[in-house]
Coordinates of C-alpha atoms in Angstrom, one line a residue:
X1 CA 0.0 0.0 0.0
X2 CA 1.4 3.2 -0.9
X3 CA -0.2 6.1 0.9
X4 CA 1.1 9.5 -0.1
X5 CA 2.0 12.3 3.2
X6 CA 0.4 15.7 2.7
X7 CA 4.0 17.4 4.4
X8 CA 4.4 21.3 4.6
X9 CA 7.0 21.3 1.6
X10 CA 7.4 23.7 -1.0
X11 CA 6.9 21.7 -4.0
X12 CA 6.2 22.3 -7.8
X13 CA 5.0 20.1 -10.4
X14 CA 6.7 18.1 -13.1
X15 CA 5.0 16.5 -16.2
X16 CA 7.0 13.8 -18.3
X17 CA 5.7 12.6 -21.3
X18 CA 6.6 10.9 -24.3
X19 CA 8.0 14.4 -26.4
X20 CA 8.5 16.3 -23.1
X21 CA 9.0 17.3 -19.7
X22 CA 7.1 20.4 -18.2
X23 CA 8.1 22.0 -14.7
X24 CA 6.1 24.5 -13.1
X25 CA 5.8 26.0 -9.6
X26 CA 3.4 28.3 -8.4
X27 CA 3.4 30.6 -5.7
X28 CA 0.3 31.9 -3.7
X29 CA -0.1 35.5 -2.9
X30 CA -3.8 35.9 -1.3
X31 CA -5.9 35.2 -3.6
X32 CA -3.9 34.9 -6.3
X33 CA -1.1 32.9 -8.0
X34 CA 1.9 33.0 -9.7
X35 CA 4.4 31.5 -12.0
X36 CA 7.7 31.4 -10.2
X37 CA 9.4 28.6 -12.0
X38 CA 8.7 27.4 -15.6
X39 CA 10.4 25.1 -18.1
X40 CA 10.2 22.9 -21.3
X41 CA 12.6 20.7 -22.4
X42 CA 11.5 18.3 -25.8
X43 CA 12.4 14.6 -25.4
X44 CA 14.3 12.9 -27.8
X45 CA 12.0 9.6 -29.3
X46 CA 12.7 6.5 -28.1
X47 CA 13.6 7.5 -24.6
X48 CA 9.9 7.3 -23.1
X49 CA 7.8 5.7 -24.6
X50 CA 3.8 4.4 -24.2
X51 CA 5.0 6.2 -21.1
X52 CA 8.2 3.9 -19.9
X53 CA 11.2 4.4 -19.7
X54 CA 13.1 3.1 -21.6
X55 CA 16.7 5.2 -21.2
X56 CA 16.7 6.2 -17.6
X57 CA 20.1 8.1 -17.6
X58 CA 19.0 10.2 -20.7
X59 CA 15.3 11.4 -18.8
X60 CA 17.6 11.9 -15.9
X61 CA 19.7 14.5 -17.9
X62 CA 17.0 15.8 -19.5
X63 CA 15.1 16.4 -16.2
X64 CA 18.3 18.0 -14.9
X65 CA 18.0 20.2 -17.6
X66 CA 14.5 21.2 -17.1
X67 CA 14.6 22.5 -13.6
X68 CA 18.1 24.5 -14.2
X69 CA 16.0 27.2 -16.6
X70 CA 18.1 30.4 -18.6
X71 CA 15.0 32.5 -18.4
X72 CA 13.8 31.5 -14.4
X73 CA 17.3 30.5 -13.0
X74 CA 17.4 27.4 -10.8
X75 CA 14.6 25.6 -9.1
X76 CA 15.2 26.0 -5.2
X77 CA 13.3 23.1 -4.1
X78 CA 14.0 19.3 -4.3
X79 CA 10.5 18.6 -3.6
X80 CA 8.4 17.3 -6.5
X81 CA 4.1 16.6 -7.3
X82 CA 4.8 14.0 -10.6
X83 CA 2.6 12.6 -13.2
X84 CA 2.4 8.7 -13.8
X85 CA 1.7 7.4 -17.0
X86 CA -2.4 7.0 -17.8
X87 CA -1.3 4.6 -20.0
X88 CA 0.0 1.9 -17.3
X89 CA -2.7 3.2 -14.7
X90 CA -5.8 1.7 -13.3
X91 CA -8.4 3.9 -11.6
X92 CA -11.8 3.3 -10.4
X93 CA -14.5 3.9 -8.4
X94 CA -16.2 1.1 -6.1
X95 CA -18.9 0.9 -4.0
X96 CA -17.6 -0.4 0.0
X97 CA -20.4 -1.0 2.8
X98 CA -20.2 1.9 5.6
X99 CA -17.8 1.2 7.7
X100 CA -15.2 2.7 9.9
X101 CA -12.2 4.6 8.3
X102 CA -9.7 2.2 10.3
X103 CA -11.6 -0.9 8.7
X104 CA -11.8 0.5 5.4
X105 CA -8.2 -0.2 4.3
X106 CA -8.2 -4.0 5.1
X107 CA -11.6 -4.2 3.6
X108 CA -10.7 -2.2 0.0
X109 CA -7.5 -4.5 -0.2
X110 CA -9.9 -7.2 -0.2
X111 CA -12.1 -5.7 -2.6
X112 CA -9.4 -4.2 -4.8
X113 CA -8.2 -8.2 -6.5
X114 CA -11.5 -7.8 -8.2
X115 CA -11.1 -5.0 -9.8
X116 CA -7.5 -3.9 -10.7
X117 CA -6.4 -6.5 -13.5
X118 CA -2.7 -7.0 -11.8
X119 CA -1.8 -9.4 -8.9
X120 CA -1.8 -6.8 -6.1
X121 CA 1.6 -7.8 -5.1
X122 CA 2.6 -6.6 -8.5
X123 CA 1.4 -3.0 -7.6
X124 CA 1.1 0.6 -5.8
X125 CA -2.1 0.5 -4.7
X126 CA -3.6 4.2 -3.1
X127 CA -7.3 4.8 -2.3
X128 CA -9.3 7.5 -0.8
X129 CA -13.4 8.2 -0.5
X130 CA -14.8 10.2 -2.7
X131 CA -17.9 12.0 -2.2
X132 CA -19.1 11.1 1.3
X133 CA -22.7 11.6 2.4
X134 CA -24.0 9.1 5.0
X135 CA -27.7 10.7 3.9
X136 CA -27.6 10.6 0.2
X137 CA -26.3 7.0 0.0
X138 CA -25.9 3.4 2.3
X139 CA -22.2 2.8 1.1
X140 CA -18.7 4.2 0.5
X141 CA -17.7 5.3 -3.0
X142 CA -14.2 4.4 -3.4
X143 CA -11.4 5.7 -5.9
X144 CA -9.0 3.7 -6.0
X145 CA -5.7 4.4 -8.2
X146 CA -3.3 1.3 -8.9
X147 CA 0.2 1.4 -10.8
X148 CA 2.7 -1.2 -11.9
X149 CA 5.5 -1.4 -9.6
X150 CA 8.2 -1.6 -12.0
X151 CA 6.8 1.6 -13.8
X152 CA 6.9 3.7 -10.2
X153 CA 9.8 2.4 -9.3
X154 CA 11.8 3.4 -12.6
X155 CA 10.4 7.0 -12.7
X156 CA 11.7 7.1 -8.5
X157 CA 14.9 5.9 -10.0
X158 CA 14.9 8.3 -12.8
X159 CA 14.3 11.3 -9.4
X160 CA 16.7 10.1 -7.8
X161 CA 19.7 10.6 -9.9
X162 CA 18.8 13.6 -10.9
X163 CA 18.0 14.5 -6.5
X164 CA 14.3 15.3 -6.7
X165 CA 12.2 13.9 -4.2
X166 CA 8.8 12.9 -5.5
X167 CA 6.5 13.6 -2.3
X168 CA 3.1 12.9 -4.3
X169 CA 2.8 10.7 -7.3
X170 CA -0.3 10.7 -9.0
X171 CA -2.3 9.5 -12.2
X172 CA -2.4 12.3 -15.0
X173 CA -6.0 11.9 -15.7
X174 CA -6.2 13.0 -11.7
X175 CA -3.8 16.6 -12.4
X176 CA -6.1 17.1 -15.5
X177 CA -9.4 17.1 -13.8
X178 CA -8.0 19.3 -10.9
X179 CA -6.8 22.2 -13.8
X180 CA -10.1 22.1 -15.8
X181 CA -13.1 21.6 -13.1
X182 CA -13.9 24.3 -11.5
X183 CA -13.8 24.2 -7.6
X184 CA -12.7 20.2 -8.8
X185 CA -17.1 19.5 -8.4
X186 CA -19.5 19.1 -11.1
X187 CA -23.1 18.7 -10.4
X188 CA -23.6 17.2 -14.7
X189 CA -21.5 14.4 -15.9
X190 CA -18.0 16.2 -17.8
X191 CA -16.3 13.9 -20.3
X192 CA -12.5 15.3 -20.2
X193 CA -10.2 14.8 -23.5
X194 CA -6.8 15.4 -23.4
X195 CA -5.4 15.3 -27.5
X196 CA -1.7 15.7 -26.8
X197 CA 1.2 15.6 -29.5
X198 CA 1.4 11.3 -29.2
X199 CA -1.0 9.7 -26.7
X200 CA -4.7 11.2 -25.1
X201 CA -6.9 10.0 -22.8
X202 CA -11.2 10.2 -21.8
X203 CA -11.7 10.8 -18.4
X204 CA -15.1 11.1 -16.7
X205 CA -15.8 13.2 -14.3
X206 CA -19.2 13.9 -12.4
X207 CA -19.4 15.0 -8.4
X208 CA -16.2 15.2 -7.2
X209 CA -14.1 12.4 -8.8
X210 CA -12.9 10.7 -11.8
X211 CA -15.6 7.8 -12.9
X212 CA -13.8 6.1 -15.8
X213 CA -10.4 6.8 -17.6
X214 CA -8.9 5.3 -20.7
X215 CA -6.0 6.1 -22.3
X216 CA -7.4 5.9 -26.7
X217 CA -4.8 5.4 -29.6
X218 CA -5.3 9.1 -31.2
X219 CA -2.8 12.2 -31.1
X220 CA -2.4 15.2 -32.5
X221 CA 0.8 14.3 -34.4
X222 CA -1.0 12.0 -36.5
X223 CA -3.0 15.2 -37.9
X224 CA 0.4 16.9 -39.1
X225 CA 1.6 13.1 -40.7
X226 CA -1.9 12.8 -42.6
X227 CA -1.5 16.8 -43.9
X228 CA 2.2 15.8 -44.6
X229 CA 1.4 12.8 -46.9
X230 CA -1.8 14.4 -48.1
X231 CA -0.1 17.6 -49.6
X232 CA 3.5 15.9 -50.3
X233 CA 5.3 18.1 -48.0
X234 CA 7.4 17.8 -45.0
X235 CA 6.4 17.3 -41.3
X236 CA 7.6 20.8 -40.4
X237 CA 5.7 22.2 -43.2
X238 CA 2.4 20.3 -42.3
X239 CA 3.0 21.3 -38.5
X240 CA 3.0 24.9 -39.8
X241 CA -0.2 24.0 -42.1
X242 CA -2.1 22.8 -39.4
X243 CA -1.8 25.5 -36.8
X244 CA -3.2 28.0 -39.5
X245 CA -5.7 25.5 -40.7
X246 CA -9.6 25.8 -39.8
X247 CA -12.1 23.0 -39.9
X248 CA -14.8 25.8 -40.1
X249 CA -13.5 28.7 -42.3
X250 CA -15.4 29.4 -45.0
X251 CA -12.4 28.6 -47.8
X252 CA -13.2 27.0 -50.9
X253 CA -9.7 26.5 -51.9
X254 CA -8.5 23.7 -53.5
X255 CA -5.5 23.3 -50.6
X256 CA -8.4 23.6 -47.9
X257 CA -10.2 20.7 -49.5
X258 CA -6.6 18.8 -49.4
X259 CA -6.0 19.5 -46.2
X260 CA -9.7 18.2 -44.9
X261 CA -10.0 15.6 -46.7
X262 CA -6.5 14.2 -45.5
X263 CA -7.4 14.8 -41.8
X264 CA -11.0 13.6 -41.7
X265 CA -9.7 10.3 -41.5
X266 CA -7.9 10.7 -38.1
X267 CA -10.8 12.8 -37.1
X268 CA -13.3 10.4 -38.0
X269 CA -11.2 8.3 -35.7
X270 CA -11.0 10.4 -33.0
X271 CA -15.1 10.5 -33.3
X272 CA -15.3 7.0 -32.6
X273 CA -13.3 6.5 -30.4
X274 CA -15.6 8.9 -28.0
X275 CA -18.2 7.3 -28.6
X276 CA -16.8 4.1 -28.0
X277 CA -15.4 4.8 -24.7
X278 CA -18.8 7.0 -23.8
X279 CA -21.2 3.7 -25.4
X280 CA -19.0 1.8 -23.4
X281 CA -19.1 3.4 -20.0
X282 CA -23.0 3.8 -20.3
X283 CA -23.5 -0.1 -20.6
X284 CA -21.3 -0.8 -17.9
X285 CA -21.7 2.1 -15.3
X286 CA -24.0 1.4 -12.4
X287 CA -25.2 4.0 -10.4
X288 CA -22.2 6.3 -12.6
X289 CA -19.9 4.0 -11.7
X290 CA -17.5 2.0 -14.3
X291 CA -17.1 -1.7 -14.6
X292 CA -15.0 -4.0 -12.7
X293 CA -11.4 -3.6 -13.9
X294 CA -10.6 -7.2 -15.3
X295 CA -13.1 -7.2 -17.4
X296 CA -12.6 -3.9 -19.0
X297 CA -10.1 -5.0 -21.8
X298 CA -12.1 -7.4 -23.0
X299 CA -15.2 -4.9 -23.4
X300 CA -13.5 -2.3 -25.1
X301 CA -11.6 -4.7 -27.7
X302 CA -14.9 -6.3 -28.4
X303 CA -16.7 -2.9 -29.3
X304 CA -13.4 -1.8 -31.1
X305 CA -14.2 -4.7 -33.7
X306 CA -17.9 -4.4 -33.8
X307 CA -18.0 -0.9 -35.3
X308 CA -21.3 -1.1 -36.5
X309 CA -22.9 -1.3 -33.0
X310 CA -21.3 2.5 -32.3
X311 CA -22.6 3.4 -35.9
X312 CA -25.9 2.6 -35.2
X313 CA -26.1 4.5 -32.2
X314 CA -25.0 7.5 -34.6
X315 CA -27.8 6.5 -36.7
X316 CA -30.9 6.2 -34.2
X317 CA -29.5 8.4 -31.4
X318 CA -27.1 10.8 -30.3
X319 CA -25.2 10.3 -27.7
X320 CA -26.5 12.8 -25.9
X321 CA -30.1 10.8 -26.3
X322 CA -28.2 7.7 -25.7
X323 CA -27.2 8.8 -22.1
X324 CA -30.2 10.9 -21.5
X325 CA -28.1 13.5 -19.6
X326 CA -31.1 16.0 -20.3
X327 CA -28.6 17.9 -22.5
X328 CA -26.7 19.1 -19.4
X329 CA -23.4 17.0 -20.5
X330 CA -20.4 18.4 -21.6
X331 CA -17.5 17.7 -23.5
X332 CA -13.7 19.5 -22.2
X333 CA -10.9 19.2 -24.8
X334 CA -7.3 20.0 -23.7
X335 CA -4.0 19.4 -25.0
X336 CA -2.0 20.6 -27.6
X337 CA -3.9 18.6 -30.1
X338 CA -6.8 21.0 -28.8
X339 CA -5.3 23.6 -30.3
X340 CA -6.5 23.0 -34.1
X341 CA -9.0 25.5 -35.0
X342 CA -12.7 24.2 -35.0
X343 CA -12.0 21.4 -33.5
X344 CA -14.7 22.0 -30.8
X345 CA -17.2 22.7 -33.3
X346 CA -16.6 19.4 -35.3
X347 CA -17.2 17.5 -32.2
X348 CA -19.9 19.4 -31.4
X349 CA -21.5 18.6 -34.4
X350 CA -20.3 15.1 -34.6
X351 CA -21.1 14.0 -31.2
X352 CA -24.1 16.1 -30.4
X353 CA -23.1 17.5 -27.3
X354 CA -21.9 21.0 -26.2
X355 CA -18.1 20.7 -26.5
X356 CA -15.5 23.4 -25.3
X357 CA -12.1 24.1 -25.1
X358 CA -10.7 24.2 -21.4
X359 CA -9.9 26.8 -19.2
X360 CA -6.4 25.3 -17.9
X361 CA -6.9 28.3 -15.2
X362 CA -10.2 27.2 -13.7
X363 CA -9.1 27.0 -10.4
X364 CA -6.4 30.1 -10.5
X365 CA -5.8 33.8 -11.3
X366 CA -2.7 33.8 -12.5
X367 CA -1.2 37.3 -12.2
X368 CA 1.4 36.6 -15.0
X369 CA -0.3 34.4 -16.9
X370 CA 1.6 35.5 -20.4
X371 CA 4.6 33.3 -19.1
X372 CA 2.5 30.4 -20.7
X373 CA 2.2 32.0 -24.3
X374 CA -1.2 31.1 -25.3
X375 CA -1.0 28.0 -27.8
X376 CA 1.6 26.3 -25.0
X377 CA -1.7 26.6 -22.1
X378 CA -3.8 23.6 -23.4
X379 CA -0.5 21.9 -23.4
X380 CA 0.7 22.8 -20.0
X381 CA -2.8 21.1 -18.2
X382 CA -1.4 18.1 -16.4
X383 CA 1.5 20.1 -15.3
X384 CA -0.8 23.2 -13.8
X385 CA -2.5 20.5 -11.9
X386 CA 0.4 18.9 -10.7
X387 CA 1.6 22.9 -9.8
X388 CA -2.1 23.5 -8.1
X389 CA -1.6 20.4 -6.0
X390 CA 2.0 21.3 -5.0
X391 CA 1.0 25.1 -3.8
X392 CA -2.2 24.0 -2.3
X393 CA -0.8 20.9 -0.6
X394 CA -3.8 18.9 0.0
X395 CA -5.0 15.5 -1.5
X396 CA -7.4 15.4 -4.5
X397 CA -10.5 15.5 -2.9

């Protein structure tokens, strides 16, 4: 059992991905915030990858890099909030009997071999209750967050040679939410996507937790390959293409056609896997609560081949209708893949329900907010809530 100390440290947060490592710190004045450390340093491919990594000494200098900054100067503390992979995470919510906090850790344990698909001994397991009311319900709700062992312990390696101490690990899906929900509560379920530049994930979130999380094989990057093979140019060209590209401008061009038509196939994709994940969750929830963990491979690769059933739901239904959230859902996109122009509109349109792009400064006013130039903000989410978690010290509850 790994349970995380809430210590009075000064502490920022650090975001590794598979093409980068973000560091920010924030300090708290009043009632408002600011940036006192920030950093960016690209990762070279190969090194992490899917999340792991795979060249420990490289991260390591590429880390050291990142918290040594020309503009900013040196980070002053050794004391870190860090992002685990949502690609090698489980997390769930489960229902527990009311029952005394000292009991409840012997009795989730228990509980917890049915749901996380991993022999516990093979895992960090953390949990905490979510959403307490004695009134409004006759059990606990549970979230519990479980994560390989070998994946923790290399990224605590990776720390440790570079002499940060990681003081909280948690899931990114769990930084995300904190950045874009406002006062971290939602009375109407929010279905959270994060597009970034080579992995992004659907989270969830209704009440005051997480309810389902998947990481889904889309990113942004494959838009710039498809305009790249579609218009016969190079990457860096397409990159440039795509950040002046609009899915809604009213251009009649021949290029604009091009460049549509050699993106609507990722899109498309992007579409349905949604809808997958949202079909998916609906069958399997029970009382807004996701399926047991073992069997959720198995679901989703069975509604990944039977395309047709997801189709049909476009055909009869939106999905919107399908969950019969009274029209009060709402779909959040982040990332820098959220960053293509239109790109809340065409879900919108595709999906039926009203889709925005975050606010990555929900739960702050950020006095120097142009540190984070605009197109870099989307980009910067999981690392904001890593950074609102390491000024505000407290759990995710």
């Amino acid at each position: 059992m790994v349970k995380f100390l809430d210590l009075e440290l000064e502490m920022f947060g650090i975001d590794v991905s598979d093409s980068a490592v973000k560091v920010l710190k924030l300090k708290k004045k009043r009632k408002f915030f600011e940036v006192d450390f920030l950093d960016e340093v690209e990762i070279e491919p190969g090194i992490v990858d899917a999340g792991v990594i795979k060249n420990e000494d490289a991260l390591a200098k590429i880390i050291r890099k990142s918290i040594i900054s020309k503009v900013a100067g040196k980070l002053k503390t050794k004391y870190a909030v860090v992002a685990l992979p949502e690609e090698k995470s489980f997390l769930d919510v489960i229902q527990m009997p009311m029952m005394k906090e000292e009991e409840l850790q012997s009795a989730v344990l228990f509980q917890a071999e049915n749901y996380i698909p991993m022999s516990l001994d093979q895992v960090y397991l953390d949990f905490q209750i979510v959403d307490y009311n004695e009134k409004k319900h006759d059990h606990l709700d549970v979230l519990i967050v479980a994560m390989p062992k070998t994946t923790v312990d290399s990224y605590l390696s990776c720390f440790k040679k570079v002499g940060l101490v990681p003081v909280v690990l948690e899931v990114e899906s769990q930084a995300i939410a904190r950045a874009l929900v406002k006062n971290e509560s939602s009375s109407v379920p929010l279905i959270l996507i994060n597009y970034g530049k080579k992995n992004s994930n659907i989270i969830i979130f209704s009440g005051q937790s997480i309810k389902f999380t998947s990481s889904i094989p889309i990113s942004s990057s494959q838009i710039t390959e498809a305009i790249a093979k579609g218009l016969s140019v190079s990457l860096e060209e397409a990159e440039k293409i795509k950040v002046n590209f609009s899915l809604f401008k009213k251009d009649e061009s021949e290029e604009s056609k091009k460049i549509y038509n050699a993106i609507y196939p990722v899109l498309n994709d992007l579409i349905f896997q949604i809808k997958k994940y949202l079909i998916f969750y609906k069958d399997h929830a029970s009382h807004d609560h996701s399926l047991n963990g073992k069997d959720v491979a198995l679901n989703i690769s069975q509604l990944e081949n039977d395309k047709e059933n997801v189709e049909d739901n476009k055909a009869t239904n939106s999905i919107g209708d399908i969950f019969n959230f009274n029209g009060q859902e709402k779909i959040i996109i982040t990332g820098g893949g959220s960053n293509l122009k239109g790109l809340a509109e065409f879900i919108s349109k595709e999906i039926s329900i009203e889709t925005e792009i975050g606010n990555v400064f929900s739960n702050l006013v950020l006095k120097n907010n142009n540190l984070i130039r605009e197109e870099k903000k989307s980009s910067f989410c999981t690392a904001i809530g890593l950074a609102l978690r390491a000024v505000n010290n407290k759990k995710y509850d």
